[in-house]
Structures are given as C-alpha cells and as structure tokens.
Amino acid sequence: MSKNPSQAGGRTYRILFPPIAAMLLLSACSGGNLTARNDDPVTIRIQLPIIQKDPTSITYENAARHFHELNPNMTIELAYASLKPGSESVDLDPTKLLKSDHPPDIMPLPQFRLASVANQGLLKDLRQLQSADSSVKIDIPQGLLDTTTVNGELLLLPYAAFPVVVYYNKQLFDNAQIPYPTGEWTWEQFKETSKKLKAPFGSILPYDIWTLDELIGSLGTGLLSKDGTTAVGYLDSPAAASAVQWLNAYYKDDPNKRGPQTAVDAFEQFGSYGTGMTVNGAGVQYRGFQGDSQSLLGVAPLPYFENGKRVNPLDVLGYGISAKSEHPAEAWKFMAYLLLTDNADSKELAKGFYPTSKTIEQAGNRGEHAMEQVFMGEMDYAAITSLSNSPYIYKAWDAPLEQRFDALLDAKDEDIPDKLHEIAQQLDQALAREKAASERLEQEASAGLTLDIDGT
C-alpha cells in the first residue's frame, strides 16, 4: 500500500483526523492598505473553510451578527467554500485567491500551506496590527506563533492545533502488568515498553520518512533544508542515519513485523486491539474505543530521544489578513473577537478544535479532562517538521523513492549512511523538478486571467 500522502496534506500520514481536519485541505485569502475612520461603514469579508450547510456555519453567522451589534459601522460578510464535484473536500487555491483582484479580507490557511505563499508578500504582518490595538493580547504559546512566523512576520494567527501523541490500550497494559505511560518519556522507553506488551504487535510506527522526520525532530534537525528544497546534507545526515538504525532495531524487536508497516496498518491494528500503542494526531477516533470501551483509551505525550529534546510536530490552523485588504485594522478586530476574546461566539467555535489561546482555553474550561490536558500540554513543545515546510515533497516523494526507503529495513547499520545519501540525491532531483513545474504554473497563472472571488 502506498504511503505517499499527496492526497491528504499537512501531517498527512496520520490517519482520520477529526472533522475539523478537513480544514487542513484548503486555504483562502484577503485584500489592501487603508483603514477607515471610526465612523465610516466598512464591510469585512472572511473566507470560511466550510460549506454553508456545515453546522459550524451557524456559529460564524451568529458571530458576524453579534460583532456588528457591538460595532455598528462594521459588517461581516461570510464567503463559504464549495465542494469539489463528486467529493467531500473543498477546493480553494490559496495563491490564486490571494492574488485575485478582490480577495476576502480574512482567510483560513493551514500552516503546511504557508510555505507556498509566505515569500510573495500576500499576507499582512499581524504583529503590526496587534501593536496598534493594545486592547487585545495574543496569549498563544510562543512556539506555536513561531510555526506561522516567517522572516520575523506573524503571517497567520494559529487558532487551533492538533498535537501528535501516543495512544495506548489500558487493557493491554493491565494484562502485561505495565504502568501506564505518564509525563515525559523517551523513545528508548517507548521501545522497551513495546517489547513487553502482550499483543500481536507491541506497537506500530509506520516505516516511512514521515515517521523518520518526527524522530529526528527530537534531535534538533530535519530531513530537508529550511526552504524544503534540498535533501542532501539532511536526509543523509548522521542524525537521520542514527534514527533509521533505531527504527530498524525497533522493528526487529518484534518478529510479527515482517516488513515495513504503513500508517493504515498502525491505525487498523490499534483499533482492533492488535497493538498496545500507536502514534497519531489529537482527536483521532478508533473503532475499538467507542461507547463503554472509551475508558480503555489512554493518551501520553510524544516521546523524545534521550540525547534530544521534547518537540511536537503538530498540525496548525490559522487565519491571516490579505495584504490587499483595505480595512486590515477592522479585519484584525474581528479576528481578535472570534479567536482571542472570551465571548459566547468564541467559546462555541472552539468546541470544534483544540484552541491555542489561553483565554479561550480557560473560558471554555478546556484541559479539565486527562486527554485534553495532554493535548494542551503538548502545544508548549510546538515544532514544524522539515517535510511540512516543503511545498514540493508530497509530489516529489514517489513510489520508486518509497521503495528505496523501505529497503533500508533490511540494510546493515554500516550501509545505511551511503544508502540514505543515494536516496537524498534522487530526492533532490525530484524536488528540483517539482519546484520548476510549480514556477512554470505560477508564471502561466500570472499571465492568465485574474480571479475575483465573490462572497456568495
């Protein structure tokens, strides 16, 4: 089964995020420079990452109405997404939207799409807007803000985050008489615990570069350069080789792992009690832990290597303000009302995700349950993997590269550095091809028709 995540996006090898994860598949935009006088009527258009019939649309409609009641000169216009023909996913191109003649003022954008628009001057620096409005503070952990900051500019307000955590089966831990994992722990401890669990598989980590990128994040490095265009010197680094060697030893500890396992294998085995532990994103639902069995599901923080540090390569959803917006100060005011301020609308909206704002978290009494405490706590270790920062990796990582990576499982430890170097060289060629293709499409789009996105 292919593990290429090109159809999903973001932390894409993770399986079945909650419904809010549909928002990871899209992005939108906004537009100008001028700020109206306090008494001038203005209309702020926000592009929503949902279709109009989505239940969440009522929350946005109420928020728009209540905000207008508090600010009679400001009207909020909601622009809904549309579905792809024959699909349940929405179809929004962030670059096209941002470059259109009349884009929305406020746009949703998952962090993994930020790399494709960040250096084109298409988004406002939210820090400057917040500095001019001292009435609202951005009470979001700095690590999360760093994930949406480019060249010192805060381009997205990260309002929701989905940390990666370890899920474990309490029943299988009890059967093996093993204490539940609590607090911080290491990958070395994870490996030893996995060996002791009495299940067909102690645990399953998918054998792919997405797992490898998470592992070496703990060692302070990644598989690609910061701009996501170069693998040589990163994928073939000593840290990467060491992590592959650890992953191979982890696989060979379990005789049932007769070959590379996929994310689907990990998901299905855990849901059917075939494994005692798995790694996935916050809020994932497993079929074997529904109803009365829900109490058997435990959650632990993401491990780190003994010689590394805690990091969590979480998924982040944000809102930004278009560089073309004619009313950026007013747009910021509505964003702050919806995402940073304690009110009925912000609390209702935050029920659908894990909020990053401490104000919203406390107002909604989030983090009171054991699972949410882990989810919220992991936000303090926010990081973005090098693969998530690359706009080209999902197409560049094709079946031949995947097969060469899978073959590492049977390689001798001493051969792994050279084999990784060969894969890195091949990946660099593929990344260069995708980058060139993307630039050609961008040039063709610039020479073609401009888009005008209406609010209907």
Coordinates of C-alpha atoms in Angstrom, one line a residue:
M1 CA 0.0 0.0 0.0
S2 CA 1.3 3.4 -0.9
K3 CA 2.2 5.7 1.9
N4 CA 2.6 8.7 -0.4
P5 CA 0.5 11.4 1.4
S6 CA 0.0 13.7 -1.6
Q7 CA -3.8 13.4 -1.4
A8 CA -4.1 14.4 2.2
G9 CA -1.8 17.3 3.1
G10 CA -0.1 18.5 6.2
R11 CA 0.9 15.8 8.7
T12 CA -0.6 13.5 6.1
Y13 CA 0.5 10.1 7.0
R14 CA -1.6 10.4 10.1
I15 CA -5.0 8.7 9.6
L16 CA -8.5 10.0 10.1
F17 CA -8.2 13.3 11.9
P18 CA -11.4 14.6 13.4
P19 CA -13.8 16.5 11.1
I20 CA -12.0 19.8 11.6
A21 CA -9.1 18.2 9.7
A22 CA -11.0 18.9 6.5
M23 CA -9.8 22.4 7.1
L24 CA -6.2 21.2 6.5
L25 CA -7.0 20.6 2.9
L26 CA -7.7 24.2 2.0
S27 CA -6.7 27.8 2.2
A28 CA -8.1 31.2 1.2
C29 CA -7.2 34.9 1.1
S30 CA -7.8 38.6 1.5
G31 CA -7.1 42.0 0.1
G32 CA -5.3 46.4 0.6
N33 CA -3.9 49.0 3.0
L34 CA -6.3 51.7 4.2
T35 CA -8.1 51.9 7.5
A36 CA -11.5 53.5 7.6
R37 CA -12.3 56.3 10.0
N38 CA -14.1 55.1 13.1
D39 CA -17.5 56.3 11.9
D40 CA -17.1 55.1 8.2
P41 CA -19.1 51.9 7.4
V42 CA -16.9 49.1 6.3
T43 CA -17.5 45.5 5.1
I44 CA -15.1 42.8 6.1
R45 CA -15.2 39.6 4.1
I46 CA -14.0 36.4 5.7
Q47 CA -13.4 33.2 3.7
L48 CA -14.6 30.2 5.6
P49 CA -13.1 26.8 5.3
I50 CA -16.6 25.2 5.4
I51 CA -19.6 24.9 3.1
Q52 CA -22.7 26.8 4.0
K53 CA -24.7 23.8 5.2
D54 CA -22.0 22.8 7.7
P55 CA -23.3 23.1 11.3
T56 CA -20.4 25.4 12.2
S57 CA -21.7 28.0 9.7
I58 CA -24.4 28.9 12.3
T59 CA -21.6 29.8 14.8
Y60 CA -20.0 32.1 12.2
E61 CA -23.3 33.7 11.3
N62 CA -24.0 34.4 15.0
A63 CA -20.6 35.8 15.5
A64 CA -20.9 38.1 12.5
R65 CA -24.3 39.4 13.8
H66 CA -23.1 39.9 17.3
F67 CA -19.9 41.6 16.2
H68 CA -22.0 44.0 14.1
E69 CA -24.2 44.8 17.1
L70 CA -21.1 45.8 19.1
N71 CA -19.6 47.6 16.1
P72 CA -22.5 49.1 14.0
N73 CA -20.1 50.5 11.4
M74 CA -18.6 47.1 10.7
T75 CA -20.4 44.4 8.7
I76 CA -19.0 40.9 8.4
E77 CA -19.6 39.1 5.1
L78 CA -19.2 35.4 5.1
A79 CA -17.8 33.7 2.0
Y80 CA -18.3 29.9 2.0
A81 CA -16.2 27.3 0.3
S82 CA -17.6 25.0 -2.3
L83 CA -17.1 21.2 -2.7
K84 CA -15.2 19.6 -5.4
P85 CA -17.5 17.8 -7.9
G86 CA -18.1 14.3 -6.5
S87 CA -16.0 14.9 -3.4
E88 CA -16.5 15.8 0.2
S89 CA -13.4 18.0 0.2
V90 CA -13.4 21.7 -0.6
D91 CA -11.5 23.3 -3.5
L92 CA -9.7 26.5 -2.7
D93 CA -6.3 27.6 -4.1
P94 CA -4.6 30.0 -1.6
T95 CA -2.2 31.6 -4.1
K96 CA -4.9 32.2 -6.7
L97 CA -7.2 33.6 -4.0
L98 CA -4.6 35.9 -2.6
K99 CA -3.7 37.2 -6.0
S100 CA -7.2 37.8 -7.1
D101 CA -8.5 41.4 -7.7
H102 CA -10.9 41.3 -4.8
P103 CA -10.0 38.6 -2.3
P104 CA -11.5 38.2 1.1
D105 CA -10.0 40.3 3.9
I106 CA -9.6 37.3 6.2
M107 CA -8.5 33.9 5.1
P108 CA -8.0 30.5 6.7
L109 CA -4.8 28.7 6.0
P110 CA -3.3 25.5 7.4
Q111 CA 0.4 26.0 8.3
F112 CA 1.6 23.5 5.8
R113 CA 0.3 25.7 3.0
L114 CA 2.1 28.8 4.4
A115 CA 5.4 28.0 2.7
S116 CA 3.8 28.4 -0.8
V117 CA 2.6 31.9 -0.1
A118 CA 4.8 33.3 2.6
N119 CA 7.5 34.9 0.5
Q120 CA 5.2 36.6 -2.0
G121 CA 4.1 39.4 0.1
L122 CA 0.5 38.3 0.1
L123 CA -0.2 38.5 3.9
K124 CA -0.1 41.2 6.5
D125 CA 2.1 41.1 9.5
L126 CA -0.3 40.5 12.3
R127 CA 2.1 41.7 14.9
Q128 CA 1.9 45.2 13.5
L129 CA -1.9 45.2 13.6
Q130 CA -1.9 43.9 17.1
S131 CA 0.6 46.5 18.2
A132 CA -1.8 49.2 17.0
D133 CA -4.7 47.6 19.0
S134 CA -3.5 47.3 22.6
S135 CA -6.9 46.1 23.8
V136 CA -6.2 42.5 22.8
K137 CA -3.1 40.4 23.6
I138 CA -2.0 37.4 21.7
D139 CA -1.9 34.9 24.5
I140 CA -0.7 31.9 22.4
P141 CA 2.5 30.0 23.3
Q142 CA 5.5 31.4 21.5
G143 CA 6.4 28.0 20.0
L144 CA 3.0 28.0 18.2
L145 CA 3.5 31.6 17.0
D146 CA 6.9 30.6 15.7
T147 CA 5.3 28.0 13.4
T148 CA 3.4 30.7 11.5
T149 CA 6.1 33.4 11.6
V150 CA 8.3 33.9 8.5
N151 CA 11.2 36.3 8.4
G152 CA 10.0 37.9 11.7
E153 CA 6.5 38.5 10.5
L154 CA 3.5 36.8 12.0
L155 CA 1.5 35.8 8.9
L156 CA -1.1 33.6 10.5
L157 CA -2.8 33.6 13.8
P158 CA -2.6 30.0 14.9
Y159 CA -6.0 29.5 16.5
A160 CA -6.2 25.6 16.5
A161 CA -3.5 23.0 16.9
F162 CA -3.6 19.2 16.8
P163 CA -0.6 17.8 18.6
V164 CA 0.8 14.3 17.9
V165 CA 0.5 12.0 20.9
V166 CA 0.8 8.3 21.9
Y167 CA -2.5 6.5 22.3
Y168 CA -2.4 3.3 24.4
N169 CA -4.7 0.5 25.3
K170 CA -5.1 0.4 29.1
Q171 CA -6.5 -3.2 28.9
L172 CA -3.3 -4.5 27.2
F173 CA -1.1 -2.6 29.7
D174 CA -3.1 -4.1 32.6
N175 CA -2.7 -7.6 31.1
A176 CA 1.0 -7.2 30.8
Q177 CA 1.1 -5.5 34.3
I178 CA 2.9 -2.5 32.9
P179 CA 2.3 1.0 34.4
Y180 CA 0.6 3.5 32.1
P181 CA 2.9 6.0 30.5
T182 CA 2.5 9.4 32.1
G183 CA 4.5 12.5 31.9
E184 CA 7.5 12.9 29.6
W185 CA 9.3 9.8 28.4
T186 CA 11.8 8.8 25.7
W187 CA 11.7 6.8 22.5
E188 CA 14.0 4.4 24.2
Q189 CA 11.4 3.8 26.9
F190 CA 8.7 3.5 24.2
K191 CA 10.7 0.8 22.5
E192 CA 11.2 -1.2 25.7
T193 CA 7.5 -0.9 26.7
S194 CA 6.5 -2.1 23.2
K195 CA 8.5 -5.3 23.7
K196 CA 6.7 -6.1 27.0
L197 CA 3.1 -5.7 25.7
K198 CA 1.2 -8.9 25.1
A199 CA -0.3 -8.2 21.7
P200 CA 0.3 -9.4 18.2
F201 CA 2.3 -6.1 17.8
G202 CA 3.5 -4.2 20.9
S203 CA 3.2 -1.0 18.8
I204 CA 3.5 0.1 15.2
L205 CA 5.4 3.1 14.0
P206 CA 4.9 3.5 10.2
Y207 CA 8.1 2.8 8.4
D208 CA 8.4 5.9 6.3
I209 CA 10.1 9.3 6.0
W210 CA 7.3 11.0 7.8
T211 CA 8.0 8.9 11.0
L212 CA 11.7 9.5 10.4
D213 CA 11.2 13.3 10.2
E214 CA 9.3 13.2 13.5
L215 CA 12.0 11.1 15.2
I216 CA 14.9 13.4 14.2
G217 CA 13.0 16.5 15.1
S218 CA 13.8 15.5 18.7
L219 CA 17.5 15.7 17.7
G220 CA 17.1 19.3 16.5
T221 CA 17.3 18.6 12.8
G222 CA 15.1 17.6 9.8
L223 CA 15.2 15.7 6.6
L224 CA 15.2 18.8 4.3
S225 CA 16.7 22.2 4.3
K226 CA 14.7 25.1 5.8
D227 CA 13.1 26.1 2.5
G228 CA 12.2 22.5 1.8
T229 CA 14.1 22.2 -1.5
T230 CA 17.3 20.2 -0.5
A231 CA 17.7 16.7 0.9
V232 CA 21.5 16.1 0.6
G233 CA 23.1 17.1 3.9
Y234 CA 19.8 16.5 5.8
L235 CA 18.2 13.2 4.8
D236 CA 21.7 11.7 4.8
S237 CA 22.9 13.3 8.0
P238 CA 24.4 11.4 10.9
A239 CA 21.2 12.1 12.9
A240 CA 19.0 10.7 10.2
A241 CA 21.2 7.6 9.9
S242 CA 21.1 7.1 13.6
A243 CA 17.3 7.4 13.6
V244 CA 16.9 4.8 10.8
Q245 CA 19.1 2.4 12.8
W246 CA 16.9 2.9 15.9
L247 CA 13.8 2.4 13.8
N248 CA 15.3 -0.8 12.3
A249 CA 16.1 -2.1 15.8
Y250 CA 12.6 -1.3 16.9
Y251 CA 11.2 -3.3 14.0
K252 CA 13.5 -6.3 14.6
D253 CA 12.5 -6.5 18.3
D254 CA 9.1 -7.7 17.1
P255 CA 9.0 -10.9 14.9
N256 CA 5.5 -10.1 13.8
K257 CA 6.7 -7.0 11.9
R258 CA 7.9 -8.9 8.9
G259 CA 8.2 -5.9 6.7
P260 CA 7.6 -2.1 6.6
Q261 CA 4.2 -1.2 8.2
T262 CA 2.1 1.7 6.9
A263 CA 0.0 4.3 8.7
V264 CA -3.1 2.3 7.7
D265 CA -1.6 -0.8 9.4
A266 CA -0.9 1.2 12.6
F267 CA -4.4 2.6 12.6
E268 CA -6.3 -0.6 12.0
Q269 CA -4.2 -2.8 14.3
F270 CA -4.7 -0.4 17.2
G271 CA -8.4 -0.1 16.6
S272 CA -8.7 -3.9 16.7
Y273 CA -6.5 -4.3 19.8
G274 CA -3.7 -5.7 17.7
T275 CA -1.3 -3.2 19.2
G276 CA -0.9 -1.7 22.6
M277 CA 0.3 1.7 21.4
T278 CA 0.2 3.9 18.4
V279 CA 1.2 7.5 17.4
N280 CA -1.4 9.8 15.9
G281 CA -2.9 13.3 16.0
A282 CA -5.1 14.7 18.8
G283 CA -8.8 13.8 18.5
V284 CA -8.5 10.7 16.3
Q285 CA -11.4 8.2 16.7
Y286 CA -10.6 4.5 16.9
R287 CA -13.5 2.0 16.3
G288 CA -12.4 -0.3 19.2
F289 CA -12.7 2.5 21.7
Q290 CA -16.3 3.7 21.3
G291 CA -19.1 3.6 23.9
D292 CA -18.3 1.6 27.0
S293 CA -14.8 0.9 25.7
Q294 CA -13.9 4.5 25.5
S295 CA -12.4 4.4 29.0
L296 CA -9.8 1.9 27.9
L297 CA -8.1 4.5 25.7
G298 CA -5.2 6.4 27.2
V299 CA -3.1 9.2 25.9
A300 CA 0.6 10.0 26.6
P301 CA 2.9 12.8 25.4
L302 CA 5.1 12.2 22.4
P303 CA 8.5 10.7 23.4
Y304 CA 11.9 12.1 22.6
F305 CA 15.4 10.6 22.3
E306 CA 17.5 10.6 25.5
N307 CA 20.1 12.8 23.8
G308 CA 17.5 15.1 22.3
K309 CA 14.7 17.3 23.5
R310 CA 10.9 17.4 23.5
V311 CA 9.2 18.6 20.4
N312 CA 5.8 18.1 18.9
P313 CA 5.3 18.3 15.2
L314 CA 1.7 19.4 15.4
D315 CA -0.7 20.5 12.7
V316 CA -1.7 24.1 12.9
L317 CA -4.7 26.0 11.5
G318 CA -4.6 29.8 11.2
Y319 CA -6.3 32.9 9.9
G320 CA -4.4 35.6 8.1
I321 CA -5.2 39.0 6.6
S322 CA -4.6 39.7 3.0
A323 CA -2.0 42.3 2.0
K324 CA -4.7 43.7 -0.3
S325 CA -7.2 44.3 2.5
E326 CA -8.5 47.9 2.5
H327 CA -9.5 47.5 6.2
P328 CA -6.9 45.4 7.9
A329 CA -7.4 47.0 11.4
E330 CA -11.1 46.2 11.3
A331 CA -10.3 42.7 10.0
W332 CA -7.9 42.2 12.9
K333 CA -10.6 43.4 15.3
F334 CA -13.0 40.7 14.1
M335 CA -10.3 38.0 14.2
A336 CA -9.5 39.0 17.8
Y337 CA -13.2 38.9 18.7
L338 CA -13.5 35.4 17.3
L339 CA -10.2 33.8 18.3
L340 CA -8.7 35.7 21.3
T341 CA -11.6 37.1 23.3
D342 CA -13.8 35.5 25.9
N343 CA -17.3 35.7 24.5
A344 CA -20.2 33.2 23.7
D345 CA -19.2 33.0 20.0
S346 CA -15.5 32.3 20.5
K347 CA -16.3 29.6 23.1
E348 CA -18.9 28.0 20.8
L349 CA -16.5 28.0 17.9
A350 CA -13.7 26.5 20.0
K351 CA -15.7 23.4 20.8
G352 CA -14.7 22.1 17.4
F353 CA -11.0 22.1 17.9
Y354 CA -8.2 22.5 20.5
P355 CA -7.8 26.2 20.9
T356 CA -4.3 27.8 21.2
S357 CA -5.3 30.9 23.1
K358 CA -5.1 30.6 26.9
T359 CA -8.0 33.0 27.2
I360 CA -10.3 30.7 25.1
E361 CA -8.9 27.6 26.8
Q362 CA -9.8 28.9 30.2
A363 CA -13.1 30.4 29.2
G364 CA -14.2 27.1 27.8
N365 CA -12.9 25.0 30.7
R366 CA -10.7 23.1 28.3
G367 CA -8.0 20.9 29.6
E368 CA -10.0 19.6 32.6
H369 CA -10.1 16.0 31.2
A370 CA -6.9 13.9 31.2
M371 CA -6.7 13.6 27.5
E372 CA -7.2 17.3 26.9
Q373 CA -4.5 18.0 29.5
V374 CA -2.0 16.0 27.4
F375 CA -3.2 17.7 24.2
M376 CA -2.9 21.2 25.6
G377 CA 0.4 20.5 27.3
E378 CA 2.0 19.3 24.1
M379 CA 1.3 22.7 22.5
D380 CA 4.1 24.1 24.6
Y381 CA 6.6 22.0 22.5
A382 CA 5.3 23.0 19.1
A383 CA 7.5 22.5 16.1
I384 CA 7.1 22.1 12.4
T385 CA 8.9 19.2 10.7
S386 CA 11.0 19.9 7.7
L387 CA 8.7 17.9 5.4
S388 CA 5.7 20.0 6.5
N389 CA 7.7 23.1 5.4
S390 CA 8.2 21.8 1.9
P391 CA 5.6 22.7 -0.8
Y392 CA 7.1 20.1 -3.1
I393 CA 7.7 17.0 -1.1
Y394 CA 4.3 15.4 -1.5
K395 CA 4.7 15.1 -5.2
A396 CA 8.4 14.5 -5.2
W397 CA 8.3 11.5 -2.9
D398 CA 7.1 8.9 -5.4
A399 CA 6.8 5.1 -5.5
P400 CA 10.5 4.5 -6.5
L401 CA 11.8 6.6 -3.7
E402 CA 9.4 5.0 -1.3
Q403 CA 10.6 1.5 -2.3
R404 CA 14.2 2.5 -1.8
F405 CA 13.4 3.8 1.6
D406 CA 11.5 0.6 2.5
A407 CA 14.6 -1.4 1.5
L408 CA 16.5 0.3 4.4
L409 CA 14.8 -2.1 6.8
D410 CA 17.0 -4.9 5.5
A411 CA 20.2 -2.9 5.3
K412 CA 23.2 -3.4 7.6
D413 CA 23.7 -0.5 10.0
E414 CA 27.0 0.4 8.4
D415 CA 25.5 0.7 5.0
I416 CA 22.6 3.0 6.0
P417 CA 24.5 6.3 5.6
D418 CA 25.5 5.6 2.0
K419 CA 22.0 4.3 1.1
L420 CA 20.5 7.4 2.6
H421 CA 22.8 9.6 0.6
E422 CA 21.7 7.9 -2.6
I423 CA 18.0 8.4 -1.7
A424 CA 18.8 12.1 -0.8
Q425 CA 20.4 12.6 -4.2
Q426 CA 17.4 11.1 -6.0
L427 CA 15.0 13.2 -3.9
D428 CA 16.9 16.4 -4.7
Q429 CA 16.3 15.7 -8.4
A430 CA 12.6 15.2 -7.8
L431 CA 12.3 18.3 -5.7
A432 CA 14.0 20.4 -8.4
R433 CA 11.6 19.0 -11.0
E434 CA 8.6 19.9 -8.8
K435 CA 9.9 23.3 -8.0
A436 CA 10.4 24.1 -11.7
A437 CA 7.0 22.8 -12.5
S438 CA 5.4 24.9 -9.8
E439 CA 7.2 28.0 -11.0
R440 CA 6.0 27.4 -14.6
L441 CA 2.5 27.1 -13.5
E442 CA 2.8 30.3 -11.4
Q443 CA 4.1 32.2 -14.5
E444 CA 1.3 30.8 -16.6
A445 CA -1.2 31.8 -14.0
S446 CA 0.2 35.3 -13.7
A447 CA -0.1 35.7 -17.5
G448 CA -3.7 34.4 -17.5
L449 CA -7.0 35.7 -16.1
T450 CA -7.2 37.2 -12.7
L451 CA -9.7 35.8 -10.2
D452 CA -12.5 37.7 -8.4
I453 CA -13.9 35.7 -5.6
D454 CA -17.4 36.8 -4.6
G455 CA -18.9 36.3 -1.2
T456 CA -21.8 34.0 -2.2

